[in-house]
Short mmCIF file of C-alpha atoms in Angstrom, two decimals:
data_model
loop_
_atom_site.label_atom_id
_atom_site.label_comp_id
_atom_site.label_asym_id
_atom_site.label_seq_id
_atom_site.Cartn_x
_atom_site.Cartn_y
_atom_site.Cartn_z
CA UNK A 1 26.36 39.03 -25.76
CA UNK A 2 27.12 35.38 -26.60
CA UNK A 3 24.74 34.26 -23.87
CA UNK A 4 21.93 36.36 -25.33
CA UNK A 5 22.45 34.88 -28.82
CA UNK A 6 22.42 31.37 -27.36
CA UNK A 7 19.08 32.01 -25.65
CA UNK A 8 17.60 33.43 -28.84
CA UNK A 9 18.78 30.39 -30.82
CA UNK A 10 17.33 28.02 -28.21
CA UNK A 11 14.02 29.92 -28.26
CA UNK A 12 13.85 29.80 -32.05
CA UNK A 13 14.67 26.08 -32.04
CA UNK A 14 11.90 25.41 -29.49
CA UNK A 15 9.41 27.41 -31.56
CA UNK A 16 10.39 25.47 -34.68
CA UNK A 17 9.88 22.15 -32.87
CA UNK A 18 6.44 23.25 -31.64
CA UNK A 19 5.50 24.33 -35.16
CA UNK A 20 6.64 21.05 -36.73
CA UNK A 21 4.79 18.95 -34.12
CA UNK A 22 1.63 21.03 -34.52
CA UNK A 23 1.67 20.73 -38.31
CA UNK A 24 2.27 16.98 -38.05
CA UNK A 25 -0.69 16.55 -35.68
CA UNK A 26 -2.95 18.67 -37.89
CA UNK A 27 -2.02 16.69 -40.98
CA UNK A 28 -3.89 13.58 -39.77
CA UNK A 29 -3.52 10.03 -41.03
CA UNK A 30 -2.25 9.46 -44.57
CA UNK A 31 -5.53 7.74 -45.58
CA UNK A 32 -7.77 10.60 -44.38
CA UNK A 33 -7.60 12.45 -47.67
CA UNK A 34 -8.50 9.29 -49.64
CA UNK A 35 -11.88 8.77 -47.92
CA UNK A 36 -14.91 9.99 -49.87
CA UNK A 37 -16.74 12.98 -48.46
CA UNK A 38 -19.58 12.02 -46.12
CA UNK A 39 -22.99 12.57 -47.72
CA UNK A 40 -25.13 15.28 -46.13
CA UNK A 41 -27.84 12.73 -45.29
CA UNK A 42 -25.40 10.67 -43.22
CA UNK A 43 -24.18 13.75 -41.40
CA UNK A 44 -27.77 14.78 -40.63
CA UNK A 45 -28.58 11.30 -39.36
CA UNK A 46 -25.56 11.41 -37.03
CA UNK A 47 -26.60 14.77 -35.53
CA UNK A 48 -29.02 13.18 -33.08
CA UNK A 49 -27.31 9.76 -32.97
CA UNK A 50 -28.61 8.76 -29.52
CA UNK A 51 -32.13 10.03 -30.14
CA UNK A 52 -35.20 8.10 -31.21
CA UNK A 53 -35.52 8.54 -35.02
CA UNK A 54 -39.03 10.04 -34.76
CA UNK A 55 -37.81 12.53 -32.17
CA UNK A 56 -34.76 13.38 -34.28
CA UNK A 57 -37.03 14.06 -37.26
CA UNK A 58 -39.26 16.31 -35.13
CA UNK A 59 -36.22 18.22 -33.83
CA UNK A 60 -34.82 18.69 -37.35
CA UNK A 61 -38.25 19.82 -38.61
CA UNK A 62 -38.31 22.41 -35.82
CA UNK A 63 -34.88 23.68 -36.94
CA UNK A 64 -33.10 22.43 -33.82
CA UNK A 65 -29.34 21.95 -33.98
CA UNK A 66 -27.72 19.25 -31.78
CA UNK A 67 -25.79 21.86 -29.78
CA UNK A 68 -29.06 23.57 -28.89
CA UNK A 69 -30.38 20.64 -26.82
CA UNK A 70 -29.89 20.68 -23.05
CA UNK A 71 -30.51 17.12 -21.88
CA UNK A 72 -31.28 17.14 -18.15
CA UNK A 73 -29.65 14.07 -16.62
CA UNK A 74 -31.05 12.18 -13.64
CA UNK A 75 -27.98 12.68 -11.43
CA UNK A 76 -28.12 16.50 -11.64
CA UNK A 77 -31.85 16.89 -12.27
CA UNK A 78 -32.62 19.43 -9.54
CA UNK A 79 -29.47 21.45 -10.10
CA UNK A 80 -30.15 21.79 -13.82
CA UNK A 81 -33.87 22.53 -13.39
CA UNK A 82 -33.05 25.25 -10.84
CA UNK A 83 -30.37 26.75 -13.08
CA UNK A 84 -32.81 26.95 -15.99
CA UNK A 85 -35.57 28.32 -13.75
CA UNK A 86 -33.45 31.09 -12.23
CA UNK A 87 -31.37 31.87 -15.34
CA UNK A 88 -33.81 31.41 -18.25
CA UNK A 89 -31.96 33.94 -20.44
CA UNK A 90 -28.97 31.55 -20.49
CA UNK A 91 -31.22 28.96 -22.14
CA UNK A 92 -32.89 31.22 -24.69
CA UNK A 93 -33.57 29.34 -27.96
CA UNK A 94 -32.41 26.07 -26.39
CA UNK A 95 -34.41 22.87 -26.39
CA UNK A 96 -34.75 21.31 -22.97
CA UNK A 97 -34.96 17.50 -22.84
CA UNK A 98 -36.04 15.78 -19.66
CA UNK A 99 -37.64 12.62 -18.37
CA UNK A 100 -40.21 12.51 -15.63
CA UNK A 101 -43.80 11.84 -14.68
CA UNK A 102 -46.56 13.44 -16.73
CA UNK A 103 -49.23 15.00 -14.57
CA UNK A 104 -51.77 17.77 -14.19
CA UNK A 105 -50.79 20.25 -11.47
CA UNK A 106 -54.19 19.96 -9.80
CA UNK A 107 -53.64 16.25 -9.20
CA UNK A 108 -50.38 16.96 -7.38
CA UNK A 109 -51.46 19.87 -5.18
CA UNK A 110 -55.07 18.79 -4.65
CA UNK A 111 -56.62 21.72 -6.53
CA UNK A 112 -58.64 20.28 -9.43
CA UNK A 113 -58.94 23.70 -11.11
CA UNK A 114 -55.20 23.84 -11.70
CA UNK A 115 -55.04 22.60 -15.31
CA UNK A 116 -51.33 23.15 -16.07
CA UNK A 117 -49.57 20.07 -17.41
CA UNK A 118 -46.21 19.14 -15.92
CA UNK A 119 -43.28 16.81 -16.41
CA UNK A 120 -41.67 16.48 -13.01
CA UNK A 121 -39.96 14.37 -10.38
CA UNK A 122 -40.47 14.28 -6.64
CA UNK A 123 -37.86 16.03 -4.50
CA UNK A 124 -37.16 17.28 -1.00
CA UNK A 125 -39.64 19.99 -0.02
CA UNK A 126 -40.40 22.23 2.90
CA UNK A 127 -41.84 19.48 5.07
CA UNK A 128 -39.79 16.43 4.14
CA UNK A 129 -39.96 14.72 0.78
CA UNK A 130 -43.06 16.54 -0.46
CA UNK A 131 -41.49 18.65 -3.21
CA UNK A 132 -41.85 18.34 -6.97
CA UNK A 133 -39.63 19.90 -9.61
CA UNK A 134 -39.74 20.00 -13.38
CA UNK A 135 -41.47 22.14 -15.97
CA UNK A 136 -44.92 23.14 -17.03
CA UNK A 137 -45.49 22.08 -20.61
CA UNK A 138 -47.69 23.32 -23.44
CA UNK A 139 -48.63 20.34 -25.57
CA UNK A 140 -51.31 19.76 -28.17
CA UNK A 141 -50.50 16.19 -29.26
CA UNK A 142 -51.89 12.88 -28.07
CA UNK A 143 -51.94 13.03 -24.29
CA UNK A 144 -50.29 10.26 -22.30
CA UNK A 145 -51.96 8.93 -19.17
CA UNK A 146 -51.29 10.79 -15.96
CA UNK A 147 -48.27 9.35 -14.10
CA UNK A 148 -46.82 7.92 -17.33
CA UNK A 149 -43.03 8.23 -17.53
CA UNK A 150 -42.23 10.46 -20.51
CA UNK A 151 -39.30 12.04 -22.30
CA UNK A 152 -40.06 15.57 -23.44
CA UNK A 153 -38.19 17.86 -25.82
CA UNK A 154 -39.43 21.43 -25.64
CA UNK A 155 -38.33 24.97 -26.37
CA UNK A 156 -38.01 27.06 -23.23
CA UNK A 157 -40.50 29.95 -23.34
CA UNK A 158 -41.07 32.88 -20.99
CA UNK A 159 -44.20 34.89 -20.28
CA UNK A 160 -44.18 38.15 -18.38
CA UNK A 161 -46.22 38.04 -15.19
CA UNK A 162 -47.17 40.50 -12.49
CA UNK A 163 -44.66 38.78 -10.22
CA UNK A 164 -40.93 39.27 -10.00
CA UNK A 165 -40.06 36.23 -12.09
CA UNK A 166 -41.39 35.46 -15.55
CA UNK A 167 -43.44 32.29 -15.99
CA UNK A 168 -41.40 29.69 -17.86
CA UNK A 169 -42.66 26.59 -19.64
CA UNK A 170 -41.66 24.18 -22.37
CA UNK A 171 -43.35 24.40 -25.75
CA UNK A 172 -43.23 20.69 -26.57
CA UNK A 173 -41.71 19.54 -29.86
CA UNK A 174 -41.87 15.86 -28.95
CA UNK A 175 -43.15 13.74 -26.06
CA UNK A 176 -42.75 9.97 -25.86
CA UNK A 177 -43.98 7.56 -23.22
CA UNK A 178 -41.09 5.39 -22.01
CA UNK A 179 -41.48 1.86 -20.67
CA UNK A 180 -38.51 2.11 -18.28
CA UNK A 181 -38.92 4.60 -15.47
CA UNK A 182 -36.06 6.60 -14.03
CA UNK A 183 -35.77 7.74 -10.41
CA UNK A 184 -39.08 9.30 -9.39
CA UNK A 185 -37.41 10.95 -6.38
CA UNK A 186 -34.27 13.03 -6.94
CA UNK A 187 -32.02 14.91 -4.52
CA UNK A 188 -29.41 16.60 -6.70
#
């Protein structure tokens, strides 16, 4: 019986220590409560801290929240594009941001009638390095030149088709031509 009481006391002591440490960590620094509240404008400006100010304004105007932006990085470009393509429901209401070459599909595949606009990068294909991956875009703003390197922010949209998979594209919120090009050919 004494052994059982000792274990209970030790357990209660451990719980008390955990509680005290947790409360201490949650309390924060003594000066935290003396700082003035951050103005809403400053908080809004910090939302898209690493984004061009014009782009950030366009995203805010479209009602986009920072957590709703999926920024496709160069290192995992193909992996992320494929995930979005094959699991579009996971990206519903998300804004997709990517960099790549701006082009008309017909110029890539040699079919001038193909008018779809794309932002893409070259990738491995069926016959070597002849693939291209990215997204079709719907854009009504000032068009960049073909082969310009752009950064696009667009809402992922789906259209039902007669095929098994829906057609997906980005409804562009913002597109900027960038002076520095990333990797035109990607493998991951």
